[in-house]
Short mmCIF file of N, CA and C in Angstrom, two decimals:
data_model
loop_
_atom_site.label_atom_id
_atom_site.label_comp_id
_atom_site.label_asym_id
_atom_site.label_seq_id
_atom_site.Cartn_x
_atom_site.Cartn_y
_atom_site.Cartn_z
N GLN W 1 32.67 87.16 128.75
CA GLN W 1 33.80 86.33 129.18
C GLN W 1 33.72 84.99 128.47
N VAL W 2 34.85 84.58 127.90
CA VAL W 2 34.91 83.30 127.20
C VAL W 2 34.90 82.17 128.21
N GLN W 3 34.03 81.19 127.95
CA GLN W 3 33.94 80.08 128.89
C GLN W 3 33.57 78.80 128.17
N LEU W 4 34.29 77.75 128.48
CA LEU W 4 33.98 76.40 128.04
C LEU W 4 34.17 75.50 129.24
N VAL W 5 33.13 74.82 129.66
CA VAL W 5 33.22 73.96 130.83
C VAL W 5 32.70 72.58 130.47
N GLU W 6 33.59 71.60 130.47
CA GLU W 6 33.25 70.22 130.13
C GLU W 6 33.05 69.40 131.40
N SER W 7 32.17 68.41 131.30
CA SER W 7 31.94 67.50 132.42
C SER W 7 31.39 66.18 131.89
N GLY W 8 31.34 65.20 132.78
CA GLY W 8 30.69 63.94 132.44
C GLY W 8 31.63 62.77 132.20
N GLY W 9 32.92 63.03 132.20
CA GLY W 9 33.86 61.94 131.99
C GLY W 9 33.96 61.04 133.21
N GLY W 10 34.76 60.00 133.09
CA GLY W 10 34.94 59.08 134.20
C GLY W 10 35.50 57.77 133.71
N TRP W 11 35.45 56.80 134.61
CA TRP W 11 35.90 55.45 134.27
C TRP W 11 34.70 54.61 133.89
N ILE W 12 34.85 53.84 132.82
CA ILE W 12 33.75 53.01 132.35
C ILE W 12 34.33 51.75 131.74
N GLN W 13 33.63 50.66 131.86
CA GLN W 13 34.08 49.41 131.27
C GLN W 13 33.81 49.40 129.77
N PRO W 14 34.59 48.63 129.00
CA PRO W 14 34.32 48.52 127.57
C PRO W 14 32.87 48.10 127.31
N GLY W 15 32.28 48.74 126.31
CA GLY W 15 30.89 48.48 125.99
C GLY W 15 29.91 49.40 126.69
N GLY W 16 30.40 50.16 127.66
CA GLY W 16 29.54 51.05 128.42
C GLY W 16 29.29 52.37 127.71
N SER W 17 28.55 53.24 128.40
CA SER W 17 28.16 54.52 127.83
C SER W 17 28.47 55.66 128.79
N LEU W 18 28.78 56.79 128.23
CA LEU W 18 28.95 58.03 128.99
C LEU W 18 28.33 59.17 128.19
N ARG W 19 27.88 60.19 128.89
CA ARG W 19 27.36 61.39 128.22
C ARG W 19 28.15 62.59 128.71
N LEU W 20 28.86 63.20 127.79
CA LEU W 20 29.65 64.38 128.11
C LEU W 20 28.81 65.64 127.87
N SER W 21 29.05 66.63 128.71
CA SER W 21 28.35 67.90 128.59
C SER W 21 29.36 69.04 128.52
N CYS W 22 28.99 70.07 127.81
CA CYS W 22 29.84 71.26 127.71
C CYS W 22 28.93 72.48 127.72
N THR W 23 29.21 73.37 128.63
CA THR W 23 28.49 74.64 128.67
C THR W 23 29.42 75.73 128.18
N ALA W 24 28.95 76.49 127.22
CA ALA W 24 29.75 77.57 126.64
C ALA W 24 29.10 78.91 126.94
N SER W 25 29.88 79.94 126.90
CA SER W 25 29.30 81.27 127.02
C SER W 25 28.48 81.55 125.77
N GLU W 26 27.45 82.35 125.94
CA GLU W 26 26.47 82.52 124.87
C GLU W 26 27.10 83.07 123.59
N ASP W 27 28.02 83.96 123.73
CA ASP W 27 28.60 84.56 122.53
C ASP W 27 29.43 83.57 121.73
N ILE W 28 29.89 82.52 122.39
CA ILE W 28 30.61 81.46 121.69
C ILE W 28 29.63 80.52 121.01
N PHE W 29 28.60 80.15 121.75
CA PHE W 29 27.70 79.09 121.31
C PHE W 29 26.78 79.52 120.18
N ARG W 30 26.28 80.73 120.28
CA ARG W 30 25.13 81.14 119.49
C ARG W 30 25.27 80.91 117.99
N SER W 31 26.37 81.29 117.40
CA SER W 31 26.46 81.27 115.94
C SER W 31 27.61 80.42 115.42
N ASN W 32 28.18 79.61 116.29
CA ASN W 32 29.33 78.81 115.88
C ASN W 32 29.00 77.33 115.75
N THR W 33 29.66 76.69 114.79
CA THR W 33 29.71 75.23 114.81
C THR W 33 30.51 74.82 116.03
N MET W 34 29.96 73.88 116.78
CA MET W 34 30.63 73.39 117.99
C MET W 34 31.09 71.97 117.76
N GLY W 35 32.17 71.62 118.42
CA GLY W 35 32.70 70.28 118.23
C GLY W 35 33.23 69.69 119.51
N TRP W 36 33.33 68.37 119.50
CA TRP W 36 34.03 67.63 120.54
C TRP W 36 35.34 67.12 119.95
N TYR W 37 36.39 67.39 120.67
CA TYR W 37 37.71 66.94 120.30
C TYR W 37 38.19 65.94 121.36
N ARG W 38 39.16 65.14 120.99
CA ARG W 38 39.76 64.28 122.00
C ARG W 38 41.26 64.18 121.77
N GLN W 39 41.95 63.94 122.85
CA GLN W 39 43.39 63.75 122.78
C GLN W 39 43.70 62.39 123.39
N LEU W 40 44.02 61.44 122.53
CA LEU W 40 44.37 60.11 123.00
C LEU W 40 45.81 60.11 123.48
N PRO W 41 46.17 59.20 124.37
CA PRO W 41 47.54 59.17 124.92
C PRO W 41 48.59 59.15 123.82
N GLY W 42 49.51 60.11 123.88
CA GLY W 42 50.61 60.16 122.93
C GLY W 42 50.26 60.69 121.55
N LYS W 43 49.03 61.18 121.39
CA LYS W 43 48.60 61.65 120.08
C LYS W 43 48.14 63.09 120.14
N ALA W 44 48.05 63.72 118.98
CA ALA W 44 47.57 65.09 118.90
C ALA W 44 46.06 65.14 119.11
N ARG W 45 45.59 66.28 119.54
CA ARG W 45 44.16 66.47 119.71
C ARG W 45 43.47 66.43 118.35
N GLU W 46 42.32 65.77 118.28
CA GLU W 46 41.61 65.62 117.02
C GLU W 46 40.12 65.88 117.21
N LEU W 47 39.50 66.37 116.16
CA LEU W 47 38.06 66.58 116.17
C LEU W 47 37.37 65.24 115.93
N VAL W 48 36.40 64.88 116.76
CA VAL W 48 35.68 63.62 116.56
C VAL W 48 34.24 63.83 116.11
N ALA W 49 33.65 64.98 116.45
CA ALA W 49 32.27 65.24 116.05
C ALA W 49 32.04 66.74 116.05
N ARG W 50 31.18 67.20 115.16
CA ARG W 50 30.85 68.62 115.15
C ARG W 50 29.37 68.77 114.80
N ILE W 51 28.80 69.91 115.20
CA ILE W 51 27.39 70.19 114.94
C ILE W 51 27.25 71.67 114.64
N THR W 52 26.56 71.98 113.56
CA THR W 52 26.37 73.37 113.16
C THR W 52 25.23 73.99 113.98
N PRO W 53 25.07 75.30 113.92
CA PRO W 53 23.92 75.92 114.60
C PRO W 53 22.59 75.36 114.10
N GLY W 54 22.54 74.88 112.88
CA GLY W 54 21.34 74.25 112.35
C GLY W 54 21.28 72.75 112.58
N SER W 55 22.19 72.25 113.42
CA SER W 55 22.21 70.84 113.83
C SER W 55 22.59 69.86 112.72
N ILE W 56 23.38 70.29 111.78
CA ILE W 56 23.98 69.36 110.84
C ILE W 56 25.20 68.76 111.52
N LYS W 57 25.30 67.44 111.48
CA LYS W 57 26.31 66.74 112.27
C LYS W 57 27.33 66.04 111.39
N TYR W 58 28.53 65.91 111.94
CA TYR W 58 29.60 65.19 111.27
C TYR W 58 30.36 64.39 112.33
N TYR W 59 30.76 63.17 111.93
CA TYR W 59 31.54 62.32 112.82
C TYR W 59 32.73 61.75 112.07
N VAL W 60 33.83 61.58 112.78
CA VAL W 60 34.93 60.84 112.17
C VAL W 60 34.55 59.36 112.14
N GLU W 61 35.16 58.64 111.26
CA GLU W 61 34.81 57.25 111.04
C GLU W 61 34.93 56.41 112.31
N ALA W 62 35.92 56.70 113.14
CA ALA W 62 36.20 55.89 114.32
C ALA W 62 35.06 55.90 115.33
N VAL W 63 34.21 56.92 115.30
CA VAL W 63 33.13 57.02 116.30
C VAL W 63 31.75 56.95 115.67
N LYS W 64 31.69 56.91 114.35
CA LYS W 64 30.41 56.91 113.66
C LYS W 64 29.57 55.71 114.08
N GLY W 65 28.32 55.95 114.40
CA GLY W 65 27.43 54.89 114.84
C GLY W 65 27.49 54.62 116.33
N ARG W 66 28.47 55.17 117.01
CA ARG W 66 28.60 54.96 118.46
C ARG W 66 28.39 56.25 119.25
N PHE W 67 28.84 57.37 118.69
CA PHE W 67 28.75 58.66 119.37
C PHE W 67 27.67 59.51 118.71
N THR W 68 26.99 60.32 119.52
CA THR W 68 25.98 61.24 119.01
C THR W 68 26.21 62.61 119.63
N ILE W 69 26.35 63.61 118.79
CA ILE W 69 26.52 64.98 119.26
C ILE W 69 25.18 65.71 119.17
N SER W 70 24.92 66.58 120.15
CA SER W 70 23.70 67.37 120.13
C SER W 70 23.99 68.72 120.78
N ARG W 71 23.08 69.66 120.60
CA ARG W 71 23.26 70.98 121.21
C ARG W 71 21.91 71.49 121.68
N ASP W 72 21.96 72.33 122.72
CA ASP W 72 20.75 72.90 123.31
C ASP W 72 20.94 74.40 123.42
N ALA W 73 20.24 75.16 122.58
CA ALA W 73 20.41 76.60 122.58
C ALA W 73 19.92 77.25 123.88
N ALA W 74 18.98 76.62 124.54
CA ALA W 74 18.41 77.21 125.77
C ALA W 74 19.44 77.27 126.90
N THR W 75 20.41 76.34 126.86
CA THR W 75 21.40 76.29 127.93
C THR W 75 22.82 76.50 127.42
N ASN W 76 22.94 76.86 126.13
CA ASN W 76 24.28 77.05 125.51
C ASN W 76 25.16 75.82 125.74
N SER W 77 24.58 74.65 125.54
CA SER W 77 25.28 73.41 125.86
C SER W 77 25.44 72.51 124.65
N VAL W 78 26.51 71.76 124.66
CA VAL W 78 26.78 70.74 123.64
C VAL W 78 27.00 69.43 124.38
N PHE W 79 26.47 68.36 123.82
CA PHE W 79 26.55 67.07 124.46
C PHE W 79 27.19 66.05 123.53
N LEU W 80 27.80 65.04 124.12
CA LEU W 80 28.33 63.92 123.35
C LEU W 80 27.90 62.64 124.05
N GLN W 81 26.94 61.95 123.47
CA GLN W 81 26.53 60.65 123.97
C GLN W 81 27.46 59.61 123.37
N MET W 82 28.15 58.88 124.21
CA MET W 82 29.13 57.89 123.75
C MET W 82 28.66 56.51 124.18
N ASN W 83 28.38 55.66 123.22
CA ASN W 83 27.94 54.29 123.48
C ASN W 83 28.98 53.31 122.95
N ALA W 84 28.85 52.08 123.39
CA ALA W 84 29.76 51.02 122.93
C ALA W 84 31.21 51.46 123.03
N LEU W 85 31.57 52.00 124.17
CA LEU W 85 32.92 52.54 124.33
C LEU W 85 33.98 51.45 124.26
N LYS W 86 35.12 51.82 123.70
CA LYS W 86 36.24 50.92 123.55
C LYS W 86 37.44 51.46 124.32
N THR W 87 38.38 50.59 124.60
CA THR W 87 39.59 51.05 125.29
C THR W 87 40.31 52.12 124.48
N ASP W 88 40.20 52.05 123.16
CA ASP W 88 40.83 53.04 122.28
C ASP W 88 40.21 54.43 122.40
N ASP W 89 39.06 54.54 123.06
CA ASP W 89 38.41 55.84 123.26
C ASP W 89 38.97 56.57 124.48
N THR W 90 39.84 55.94 125.23
CA THR W 90 40.41 56.55 126.42
C THR W 90 41.21 57.80 126.06
N GLY W 91 40.92 58.90 126.77
CA GLY W 91 41.65 60.13 126.51
C GLY W 91 40.94 61.32 127.12
N GLY W 92 41.50 62.51 126.86
CA GLY W 92 40.88 63.74 127.31
C GLY W 92 39.93 64.25 126.24
N TYR W 93 38.75 64.68 126.64
CA TYR W 93 37.72 65.16 125.71
C TYR W 93 37.45 66.64 125.98
N TYR W 94 37.39 67.40 124.90
CA TYR W 94 37.26 68.85 124.98
C TYR W 94 36.21 69.32 124.00
N CYS W 95 35.45 70.32 124.39
CA CYS W 95 34.58 70.95 123.40
C CYS W 95 35.18 72.30 123.02
N ASN W 96 34.82 72.74 121.84
CA ASN W 96 35.33 74.02 121.34
C ASN W 96 34.55 74.37 120.08
N THR W 97 34.78 75.56 119.59
CA THR W 97 34.24 75.90 118.29
C THR W 97 35.02 75.13 117.22
N VAL W 98 34.47 75.09 116.02
CA VAL W 98 35.16 74.48 114.88
C VAL W 98 35.29 75.54 113.80
N PRO W 99 36.48 75.99 113.44
CA PRO W 99 37.74 75.63 114.08
C PRO W 99 37.85 76.19 115.49
N GLY W 100 38.86 75.76 116.20
CA GLY W 100 39.03 76.17 117.58
C GLY W 100 39.32 77.65 117.72
N MET W 101 39.05 78.14 118.92
CA MET W 101 39.18 79.57 119.18
C MET W 101 40.65 79.97 119.36
N ILE W 102 40.94 81.15 118.88
CA ILE W 102 42.24 81.78 119.10
C ILE W 102 41.99 83.07 119.85
N ILE W 103 42.59 83.20 121.01
CA ILE W 103 42.42 84.42 121.81
C ILE W 103 43.80 84.96 122.12
N GLY W 104 44.01 86.18 121.72
CA GLY W 104 45.32 86.78 121.98
C GLY W 104 46.44 85.99 121.33
N SER W 105 46.22 85.48 120.16
CA SER W 105 47.18 84.69 119.35
C SER W 105 47.46 83.31 119.94
N ARG W 106 46.68 82.89 120.93
CA ARG W 106 46.86 81.55 121.51
C ARG W 106 45.57 80.75 121.38
N ALA W 107 45.70 79.46 121.19
CA ALA W 107 44.55 78.58 121.15
C ALA W 107 43.91 78.53 122.54
N TYR W 108 42.58 78.63 122.57
CA TYR W 108 41.87 78.59 123.86
C TYR W 108 41.16 77.25 124.01
N TRP W 109 41.35 76.62 125.13
CA TRP W 109 40.68 75.36 125.45
C TRP W 109 40.19 75.39 126.89
N GLY W 110 39.10 74.71 127.15
CA GLY W 110 38.67 74.50 128.52
C GLY W 110 39.53 73.44 129.17
N GLN W 111 39.12 73.02 130.38
CA GLN W 111 39.95 72.06 131.13
C GLN W 111 39.76 70.64 130.63
N GLY W 112 38.68 70.40 129.86
CA GLY W 112 38.42 69.06 129.34
C GLY W 112 37.89 68.12 130.41
N THR W 113 37.54 66.92 129.97
CA THR W 113 37.08 65.89 130.89
C THR W 113 37.69 64.56 130.46
N GLN W 114 38.20 63.81 131.42
CA GLN W 114 38.93 62.58 131.13
C GLN W 114 37.96 61.40 131.02
N VAL W 115 38.13 60.61 129.97
CA VAL W 115 37.38 59.38 129.79
C VAL W 115 38.36 58.21 129.82
N THR W 116 38.11 57.27 130.70
CA THR W 116 38.97 56.09 130.80
C THR W 116 38.10 54.86 130.60
N VAL W 117 38.41 54.10 129.55
CA VAL W 117 37.66 52.88 129.25
C VAL W 117 38.58 51.70 129.53
N SER W 118 38.23 50.96 130.54
CA SER W 118 39.11 49.88 130.96
C SER W 118 38.32 48.85 131.73
N SER W 119 38.75 47.61 131.63
CA SER W 119 38.12 46.56 132.43
C SER W 119 38.89 46.34 133.72
#
């Protein structure tokens, strides 16, 4: 069964930190590059960080130096440590394979987790 479950979002003041977690079903996690995507208000969903099964990492410029992606094969989990958060980071955060999964000709996404950065 395909499963992506994100957690860890919430409200945080600018400059604060949050750690997002995503648990995937083993068949998704095992051999795929995993990524964290975000959808900012009024914008399309975008990939912000990805990690290969061998832990090679990539970040978009907007989060480089502030966000850290990691994965744990023992728990089929992907994490996103977010530091020095800015109001511009506010949005819905989703994990998925890179590229994203297509099931039955439709894009598959979990429910995501909301991050709100505000004073």
